[in-house]
Amino acid sequence: MPVISRLPLSQRNGRAEVGRPRELACYSRSGSGQIKVNSDENLRYYYFPDGALDTRPNLSIGRGSFRDYRSSMEDVCSLHGLLETIQSTEQSKKAKMKVHIVTFRGIIRKMISSAFEGRGRRGFANDMDFRMVIFDGQLFIKEEKKKDLREASGRIDLNTFTGYKFEALTTLPKPLCLCTRADLESRPSQPVDNGDEFVTVVGTSIGGCRIILGAEVDGIFDFKEEAERSNNVPHYMELKCTKSVEDMRDAQTFQNKLFRTWIQCFLVGIPRIIYGFRNERYELASIEEYTTSEVPEMLGGAHSEPSTDCGDAVVWYGTIVEWLMGILTRYNQKASPEDIIPFRLTMQDGELQLSDIQASDGEYDSIVNGDAVLSNEFKAWRRQLHRDTLTQ
């Protein structure tokens, strides 16, 4: 695949104004892959009183019975749920959503992190492997299928499992006032899985670019607003679990993790980060809460590292988006609204590289004529909407 555009990881184009993210819609996805648009049935609610730490719950218990739904999904990185939600919103309004980029938060996070993890060193390992298409005047970006979470033994990696266990231990399937004592007390022994998820669909902007981001939400911290068109992003939180900080090396590792978590939350406006810290016996030793807005100051102290510079990350975010907008403008002029133009986006040799996927490439047909990136239903909807617009 010939490289048609490059963005050096060292390039910065100046700070761009970042808009305030707002929730546009949401959906729930089951372990079997069923999508329920504008459903919050998989949304969870945070509840973990301070006294619960006294029991030192063991986060490794239940690993053997963990049910890994994601490894059996055909494509866990699929955009189809996000596209179905966008289509539902457009059908209700009888109008196309006027944005430039549609993708998941994790994809933008990886692009931003590419300039900081290893400081963009040539040869630094990076798993960025995205497929991008231009369709109907917009950019759609998805990640290629991820590797299996399981080890050679067939069991999930223990550190990964503790993250799921921490979420199960600290959240409830409904608000506290609707839960029974049994709901609360059974959490440590409940089977853990990675099936159900709740995804918020957020509209945001940077510079002159409007973006739709899908983002999995770990839960509600306080309460959920039920009014129509309410914006629940300020009530969402991000849950993470990591090893306790015992020395300077641990502290640096945690700073890097917190930096990545900050990017995740900053992109979609989630205001609260909750970290669980496990000891060497995998017991939950402590919990710390951070506001997303305070993290840049925490990481920007006297001993701050260039690899955790939040201000530079925002500038790089704007540079990435400006580059993508240039590609959209360049190729959109050559295409009819119904055409699909496919690309591969990777990070190699200290730069983001965009490659042209040509008709002779093996994956071309599945991307352009199949549903490897865009669902056939979404393509049909947009093409019909375009034709309807022309006849008005």
Short mmCIF file of C-alpha atoms in Angstrom, two decimals:
data_model
loop_
_atom_site.label_atom_id
_atom_site.label_comp_id
_atom_site.label_asym_id
_atom_site.label_seq_id
_atom_site.Cartn_x
_atom_site.Cartn_y
_atom_site.Cartn_z
CA MET A 1 0.00 0.00 0.00
CA PRO A 2 1.60 3.32 -1.01
CA VAL A 3 1.88 5.96 1.73
CA ILE A 4 0.01 9.03 0.51
CA SER A 5 0.30 11.30 3.56
CA ARG A 6 2.53 11.53 6.63
CA LEU A 7 2.31 13.42 9.91
CA PRO A 8 5.55 13.51 11.96
CA LEU A 9 4.92 12.87 15.66
CA SER A 10 7.02 15.94 16.43
CA GLN A 11 4.84 18.34 14.43
CA ARG A 12 2.69 20.86 16.28
CA ASN A 13 0.44 23.41 14.57
CA GLY A 14 -0.50 25.56 17.55
CA ARG A 15 -3.32 25.31 20.06
CA ALA A 16 -6.86 25.05 18.71
CA GLU A 17 -10.04 25.84 20.63
CA VAL A 18 -11.70 22.73 22.06
CA GLY A 19 -15.49 22.65 22.28
CA ARG A 20 -17.44 21.34 25.25
CA PRO A 21 -18.48 17.71 24.62
CA ARG A 22 -22.20 16.96 24.80
CA GLU A 23 -24.10 13.70 24.79
CA LEU A 24 -26.14 13.24 21.61
CA ALA A 25 -27.40 9.70 22.13
CA CYS A 26 -26.40 6.36 23.65
CA TYR A 27 -26.77 2.63 23.19
CA SER A 28 -26.38 -0.63 25.08
CA ARG A 29 -24.63 -3.66 23.60
CA SER A 30 -25.12 -7.17 24.98
CA GLY A 31 -22.53 -9.91 25.17
CA SER A 32 -24.09 -11.46 22.08
CA GLY A 33 -23.63 -8.20 20.16
CA GLN A 34 -27.26 -7.05 20.21
CA ILE A 35 -27.58 -3.26 19.98
CA LYS A 36 -30.34 -1.31 21.73
CA VAL A 37 -30.32 2.30 20.57
CA ASN A 38 -30.95 4.97 23.22
CA SER A 39 -31.15 2.29 25.89
CA ASP A 40 -29.37 2.65 29.23
CA GLU A 41 -30.11 -0.87 30.44
CA ASN A 42 -26.38 -1.64 30.66
CA LEU A 43 -25.49 1.57 32.50
CA ARG A 44 -24.08 0.88 35.95
CA TYR A 45 -24.02 3.00 39.12
CA TYR A 46 -21.06 3.52 41.43
CA TYR A 47 -21.41 2.48 45.05
CA PHE A 48 -18.52 1.42 47.26
CA PRO A 49 -18.54 2.72 50.85
CA ASP A 50 -15.20 3.38 52.54
CA GLY A 51 -15.79 0.60 55.05
CA ALA A 52 -15.84 -2.00 52.30
CA LEU A 53 -12.07 -1.64 51.95
CA ASP A 54 -11.61 -3.04 55.46
CA THR A 55 -12.35 -6.53 54.16
CA ARG A 56 -9.52 -6.26 51.59
CA PRO A 57 -11.51 -7.91 48.76
CA ASN A 58 -9.34 -10.12 46.58
CA LEU A 59 -9.50 -9.02 42.95
CA SER A 60 -8.17 -12.32 41.59
CA ILE A 61 -11.10 -14.42 42.82
CA GLY A 62 -13.31 -15.62 39.98
CA ARG A 63 -10.70 -15.51 37.24
CA GLY A 64 -11.27 -19.17 36.38
CA SER A 65 -14.99 -18.61 35.76
CA PHE A 66 -14.56 -15.34 33.85
CA ARG A 67 -16.69 -15.29 30.71
CA ASP A 68 -14.89 -13.59 27.85
CA TYR A 69 -17.64 -12.51 25.46
CA ARG A 70 -15.38 -10.21 23.48
CA SER A 71 -13.06 -12.93 22.22
CA SER A 72 -16.04 -14.66 20.59
CA MET A 73 -17.44 -11.52 18.94
CA GLU A 74 -16.92 -11.34 15.20
CA ASP A 75 -15.48 -7.83 15.45
CA VAL A 76 -15.34 -6.19 18.87
CA CYS A 77 -14.07 -2.99 17.21
CA SER A 78 -17.09 -2.69 14.91
CA LEU A 79 -18.57 0.75 14.24
CA HIS A 80 -21.99 -0.73 13.52
CA GLY A 81 -23.57 0.07 16.90
CA LEU A 82 -22.37 3.66 16.69
CA LEU A 83 -23.61 3.96 13.09
CA GLU A 84 -26.99 2.45 13.99
CA THR A 85 -27.38 5.07 16.72
CA ILE A 86 -26.40 7.89 14.37
CA GLN A 87 -28.82 6.58 11.76
CA SER A 88 -31.65 6.44 14.30
CA THR A 89 -30.97 10.05 15.30
CA GLU A 90 -30.86 11.19 11.67
CA GLN A 91 -34.06 9.36 10.80
CA SER A 92 -35.90 11.04 13.66
CA LYS A 93 -34.70 14.45 12.48
CA LYS A 94 -34.82 13.60 8.76
CA ALA A 95 -31.39 15.20 8.37
CA LYS A 96 -27.74 14.17 8.26
CA MET A 97 -25.64 14.96 11.32
CA LYS A 98 -23.25 17.71 10.27
CA VAL A 99 -19.88 16.45 11.45
CA HIS A 100 -16.51 15.78 9.84
CA ILE A 101 -15.22 12.73 11.74
CA VAL A 102 -17.00 9.70 13.24
CA THR A 103 -15.05 7.23 15.37
CA PHE A 104 -14.52 5.86 18.87
CA ARG A 105 -12.77 7.73 21.66
CA GLY A 106 -10.16 4.98 21.96
CA ILE A 107 -8.98 5.55 18.40
CA ILE A 108 -8.35 9.26 18.94
CA ARG A 109 -6.71 8.44 22.28
CA LYS A 110 -4.27 6.07 20.57
CA MET A 111 -3.42 8.65 17.95
CA ILE A 112 -2.71 11.26 20.62
CA SER A 113 -0.71 8.80 22.75
CA SER A 114 1.44 7.79 19.77
CA ALA A 115 3.52 10.96 20.22
CA PHE A 116 4.12 10.34 23.94
CA GLU A 117 4.55 6.60 24.43
CA GLY A 118 8.24 6.04 23.76
CA ARG A 119 8.32 9.74 22.77
CA GLY A 120 7.67 8.68 19.18
CA ARG A 121 11.01 6.87 18.91
CA ARG A 122 11.66 5.15 15.63
CA GLY A 123 11.14 1.43 16.06
CA PHE A 124 8.96 1.87 19.18
CA ALA A 125 6.28 -0.84 19.19
CA ASN A 126 2.79 0.46 18.51
CA ASP A 127 -0.37 -1.50 17.80
CA MET A 128 -2.11 1.26 15.86
CA ASP A 129 -3.81 -0.32 12.86
CA PHE A 130 -6.87 1.60 11.70
CA ARG A 131 -9.11 1.56 8.65
CA MET A 132 -10.47 4.91 7.51
CA VAL A 133 -13.02 5.67 4.81
CA ILE A 134 -14.35 8.86 3.29
CA PHE A 135 -18.07 8.55 2.64
CA ASP A 136 -20.76 11.17 2.16
CA GLY A 137 -18.35 13.99 2.98
CA GLN A 138 -17.27 12.49 6.32
CA LEU A 139 -14.36 10.48 7.72
CA PHE A 140 -15.12 7.20 9.50
CA ILE A 141 -12.29 5.50 11.40
CA LYS A 142 -12.28 2.03 12.98
CA GLU A 143 -9.66 -0.17 14.58
CA GLU A 144 -8.75 -3.58 13.21
CA LYS A 145 -9.79 -6.58 15.30
CA LYS A 146 -7.95 -6.77 18.60
CA LYS A 147 -5.90 -9.68 19.88
CA ASP A 148 -7.43 -12.27 22.20
CA LEU A 149 -7.30 -11.27 25.88
CA ARG A 150 -6.55 -14.84 26.96
CA GLU A 151 -3.18 -16.35 27.73
CA ALA A 152 -1.93 -19.61 26.21
CA SER A 153 -3.59 -21.38 29.16
CA GLY A 154 -6.97 -20.19 27.91
CA ARG A 155 -7.50 -17.88 30.89
CA ILE A 156 -7.68 -14.10 30.79
CA ASP A 157 -4.56 -12.18 31.81
CA LEU A 158 -4.74 -11.69 35.59
CA ASN A 159 -4.03 -7.96 35.58
CA THR A 160 -6.70 -7.43 32.93
CA PHE A 161 -9.15 -9.51 34.95
CA THR A 162 -8.65 -7.38 38.07
CA GLY A 163 -9.93 -4.38 36.12
CA TYR A 164 -13.19 -6.15 35.31
CA LYS A 165 -13.42 -7.44 38.88
CA PHE A 166 -12.93 -3.93 40.27
CA GLU A 167 -15.78 -2.64 38.09
CA ALA A 168 -18.08 -5.48 39.22
CA LEU A 169 -17.18 -4.88 42.86
CA THR A 170 -17.79 -1.12 42.86
CA THR A 171 -20.88 -0.73 40.66
CA LEU A 172 -24.53 -1.74 40.69
CA PRO A 173 -26.89 -2.53 37.79
CA LYS A 174 -29.38 0.09 39.01
CA PRO A 175 -29.45 3.05 41.40
CA LEU A 176 -28.72 2.24 45.04
CA CYS A 177 -32.26 3.08 46.13
CA LEU A 178 -33.59 0.29 43.89
CA CYS A 179 -31.11 -2.36 45.04
CA THR A 180 -31.62 -4.97 47.74
CA ARG A 181 -29.16 -5.92 50.46
CA ALA A 182 -28.53 -9.12 48.51
CA ASP A 183 -27.53 -7.05 45.47
CA LEU A 184 -24.90 -5.28 47.56
CA GLU A 185 -23.54 -8.21 49.52
CA SER A 186 -23.32 -10.64 46.61
CA ARG A 187 -21.00 -8.49 44.49
CA PRO A 188 -17.71 -10.10 45.65
CA SER A 189 -18.94 -13.56 44.62
CA GLN A 190 -20.79 -12.65 41.43
CA PRO A 191 -19.39 -14.11 38.16
CA VAL A 192 -17.43 -11.54 36.14
CA ASP A 193 -17.64 -11.05 32.39
CA ASN A 194 -16.98 -8.44 29.72
CA GLY A 195 -20.21 -8.82 27.80
CA ASP A 196 -22.64 -5.97 28.39
CA GLU A 197 -21.53 -2.42 27.76
CA PHE A 198 -23.07 1.04 27.73
CA VAL A 199 -21.82 3.52 25.13
CA THR A 200 -22.36 7.26 25.09
CA VAL A 201 -22.37 9.04 21.73
CA VAL A 202 -20.82 12.46 22.19
CA GLY A 203 -20.53 15.46 19.91
CA THR A 204 -17.40 17.56 20.33
CA SER A 205 -15.14 19.85 18.32
CA ILE A 206 -11.62 21.16 18.02
CA GLY A 207 -10.68 24.03 15.77
CA GLY A 208 -13.16 23.99 12.91
CA CYS A 209 -13.68 20.22 13.03
CA ARG A 210 -16.85 18.66 14.42
CA ILE A 211 -16.49 15.11 15.73
CA ILE A 212 -18.78 12.32 16.91
CA LEU A 213 -17.13 9.96 19.40
CA GLY A 214 -18.52 6.74 20.81
CA ALA A 215 -17.17 5.94 24.29
CA GLU A 216 -17.85 3.05 26.62
CA VAL A 217 -18.95 4.35 30.03
CA ASP A 218 -18.03 2.53 33.24
CA GLY A 219 -20.87 4.06 35.22
CA ILE A 220 -22.73 6.96 36.82
CA PHE A 221 -21.04 8.48 39.85
CA ASP A 222 -23.99 10.31 41.40
CA PHE A 223 -27.31 10.38 39.52
CA LYS A 224 -28.70 10.19 36.01
CA GLU A 225 -30.78 12.99 34.54
CA GLU A 226 -33.93 11.58 32.95
CA ALA A 227 -35.25 14.64 31.13
CA GLU A 228 -35.41 14.45 27.35
CA ARG A 229 -32.22 15.68 25.64
CA SER A 230 -30.41 15.78 28.99
CA ASN A 231 -26.62 15.65 28.96
CA ASN A 232 -25.37 13.00 31.37
CA VAL A 233 -21.68 13.29 30.52
CA PRO A 234 -21.02 15.38 33.69
CA HIS A 235 -22.33 12.44 35.76
CA TYR A 236 -20.20 9.71 34.17
CA MET A 237 -16.97 8.34 35.61
CA GLU A 238 -14.00 6.26 34.50
CA LEU A 239 -12.92 3.26 36.59
CA LYS A 240 -9.36 1.91 36.52
CA CYS A 241 -7.40 -0.62 38.55
CA THR A 242 -3.62 -0.80 38.91
CA LYS A 243 -0.90 -1.96 41.29
CA SER A 244 -0.15 0.09 44.39
CA VAL A 245 2.58 2.70 44.12
CA GLU A 246 5.55 1.58 46.22
CA ASP A 247 8.56 3.31 44.67
CA MET A 248 9.62 5.90 42.09
CA ARG A 249 9.36 3.40 39.24
CA ASP A 250 5.78 2.59 40.23
CA ALA A 251 5.05 6.31 40.47
CA GLN A 252 6.29 6.93 36.93
CA THR A 253 4.26 3.98 35.62
CA PHE A 254 1.15 5.31 37.33
CA GLN A 255 1.71 8.82 35.96
CA ASN A 256 1.81 7.38 32.44
CA LYS A 257 -1.40 5.44 33.07
CA LEU A 258 -3.12 8.48 34.56
CA PHE A 259 -2.06 10.52 31.54
CA ARG A 260 -3.70 8.02 29.17
CA THR A 261 -6.81 7.95 31.34
CA TRP A 262 -6.92 11.75 31.35
CA ILE A 263 -6.87 11.78 27.53
CA GLN A 264 -9.78 9.32 27.48
CA CYS A 265 -11.88 11.45 29.81
CA PHE A 266 -10.86 14.82 28.34
CA LEU A 267 -11.95 13.78 24.84
CA VAL A 268 -15.58 13.16 25.81
CA GLY A 269 -15.88 15.38 28.89
CA ILE A 270 -16.07 12.72 31.63
CA PRO A 271 -15.21 14.67 34.80
CA ARG A 272 -14.24 11.98 37.32
CA ILE A 273 -11.58 9.24 37.42
CA ILE A 274 -11.57 6.55 40.13
CA TYR A 275 -8.52 4.33 40.57
CA GLY A 276 -8.42 1.14 42.62
CA PHE A 277 -4.95 0.12 43.84
CA ARG A 278 -4.19 -3.57 44.42
CA ASN A 279 -1.33 -4.92 46.54
CA GLU A 280 1.03 -7.78 45.66
CA ARG A 281 -1.62 -10.29 46.84
CA TYR A 282 -4.15 -8.75 44.44
CA GLU A 283 -6.20 -7.39 47.31
CA LEU A 284 -7.92 -4.04 46.86
CA ALA A 285 -5.83 -1.85 49.16
CA SER A 286 -7.10 1.67 48.44
CA ILE A 287 -9.24 3.81 46.15
CA GLU A 288 -8.43 7.32 44.96
CA GLU A 289 -10.70 9.76 43.15
CA TYR A 290 -9.44 12.44 40.76
CA THR A 291 -11.24 15.11 38.81
CA THR A 292 -10.25 15.21 35.16
CA SER A 293 -9.64 18.95 35.40
CA GLU A 294 -7.01 18.56 38.16
CA VAL A 295 -4.90 15.93 36.39
CA PRO A 296 -2.91 18.36 34.16
CA GLU A 297 -1.76 20.24 37.26
CA MET A 298 -0.93 16.97 39.05
CA LEU A 299 1.20 15.79 36.13
CA GLY A 300 2.74 19.20 35.48
CA GLY A 301 4.67 19.68 38.71
CA ALA A 302 8.35 20.32 39.19
CA HIS A 303 9.28 16.76 38.21
CA SER A 304 6.89 16.45 35.28
CA GLU A 305 7.90 14.41 32.25
CA PRO A 306 7.45 15.36 28.57
CA SER A 307 5.64 12.03 28.20
CA THR A 308 2.77 13.29 30.38
CA ASP A 309 2.38 16.87 29.13
CA CYS A 310 -1.39 17.43 28.92
CA GLY A 311 -1.04 20.83 27.26
CA ASP A 312 1.15 19.39 24.53
CA ALA A 313 -1.34 16.54 24.09
CA VAL A 314 -4.12 19.03 23.34
CA VAL A 315 -1.94 20.80 20.77
CA TRP A 316 -1.08 17.44 19.16
CA TYR A 317 -4.79 16.51 19.14
CA GLY A 318 -5.51 19.66 17.14
CA THR A 319 -2.61 18.89 14.79
CA ILE A 320 -3.94 15.39 14.12
CA VAL A 321 -7.44 16.64 13.41
CA GLU A 322 -6.14 19.40 11.13
CA TRP A 323 -4.21 16.75 9.17
CA LEU A 324 -7.30 14.55 8.87
CA MET A 325 -9.38 17.52 7.77
CA GLY A 326 -6.85 18.24 5.04
CA ILE A 327 -7.20 14.67 3.78
CA LEU A 328 -10.99 14.91 3.85
CA THR A 329 -10.92 18.16 1.86
CA ARG A 330 -8.41 16.80 -0.64
CA TYR A 331 -10.26 13.57 -1.44
CA ASN A 332 -13.81 14.76 -0.96
CA GLN A 333 -13.40 17.02 -4.00
CA LYS A 334 -12.74 13.95 -6.15
CA ALA A 335 -15.66 11.86 -4.99
CA SER A 336 -19.39 11.78 -5.42
CA PRO A 337 -21.31 11.63 -2.11
CA GLU A 338 -22.02 7.94 -2.67
CA ASP A 339 -18.39 6.88 -3.22
CA ILE A 340 -16.34 5.13 -0.54
CA ILE A 341 -12.60 5.86 -0.45
CA PRO A 342 -10.62 3.50 1.84
CA PHE A 343 -7.32 4.05 3.66
CA ARG A 344 -5.08 2.38 6.22
CA LEU A 345 -3.79 4.52 9.10
CA THR A 346 -0.75 3.36 11.09
CA MET A 347 2.15 4.71 13.15
CA GLN A 348 5.61 3.83 11.86
CA ASP A 349 9.08 5.40 11.84
CA GLY A 350 8.11 8.31 14.07
CA GLU A 351 5.10 9.44 12.05
CA LEU A 352 1.44 8.75 11.39
CA GLN A 353 1.15 7.22 7.94
CA LEU A 354 -1.90 7.12 5.71
CA SER A 355 -1.87 4.50 2.95
CA ASP A 356 -4.20 4.17 -0.01
CA ILE A 357 -6.10 0.85 -0.16
CA GLN A 358 -6.36 0.04 -3.85
CA ALA A 359 -8.85 -2.16 -5.70
CA SER A 360 -6.22 -4.89 -6.04
CA ASP A 361 -5.76 -5.14 -2.26
CA GLY A 362 -7.39 -8.12 -0.58
CA GLU A 363 -9.43 -6.07 1.89
CA TYR A 364 -10.70 -3.50 -0.61
CA ASP A 365 -13.94 -5.29 -1.48
CA SER A 366 -14.94 -5.99 2.13
CA ILE A 367 -14.42 -2.31 3.01
CA VAL A 368 -15.98 -0.67 -0.05
CA ASN A 369 -18.71 -3.16 -0.99
CA GLY A 370 -19.05 -5.08 2.26
CA ASP A 371 -19.53 -4.01 5.87
CA ALA A 372 -16.00 -4.23 7.26
CA VAL A 373 -16.15 -0.54 8.20
CA LEU A 374 -19.59 0.87 7.34
CA SER A 375 -22.71 -1.26 7.73
CA ASN A 376 -24.72 -1.85 4.57
CA GLU A 377 -27.79 -0.42 6.33
CA PHE A 378 -26.00 2.83 7.12
CA LYS A 379 -24.68 3.17 3.58
CA ALA A 380 -28.15 2.58 2.15
CA TRP A 381 -29.66 5.13 4.55
CA ARG A 382 -27.17 7.85 3.69
CA ARG A 383 -27.50 7.25 -0.05
CA GLN A 384 -31.27 7.42 0.18
CA LEU A 385 -31.07 10.58 2.29
CA HIS A 386 -28.78 12.13 -0.33
CA ARG A 387 -31.21 11.27 -3.13
CA ASP A 388 -34.15 12.64 -1.14
CA THR A 389 -32.24 15.89 -0.58
CA LEU A 390 -31.61 16.26 -4.32
CA THR A 391 -35.32 15.93 -5.13
CA GLN A 392 -36.46 18.53 -2.60
#
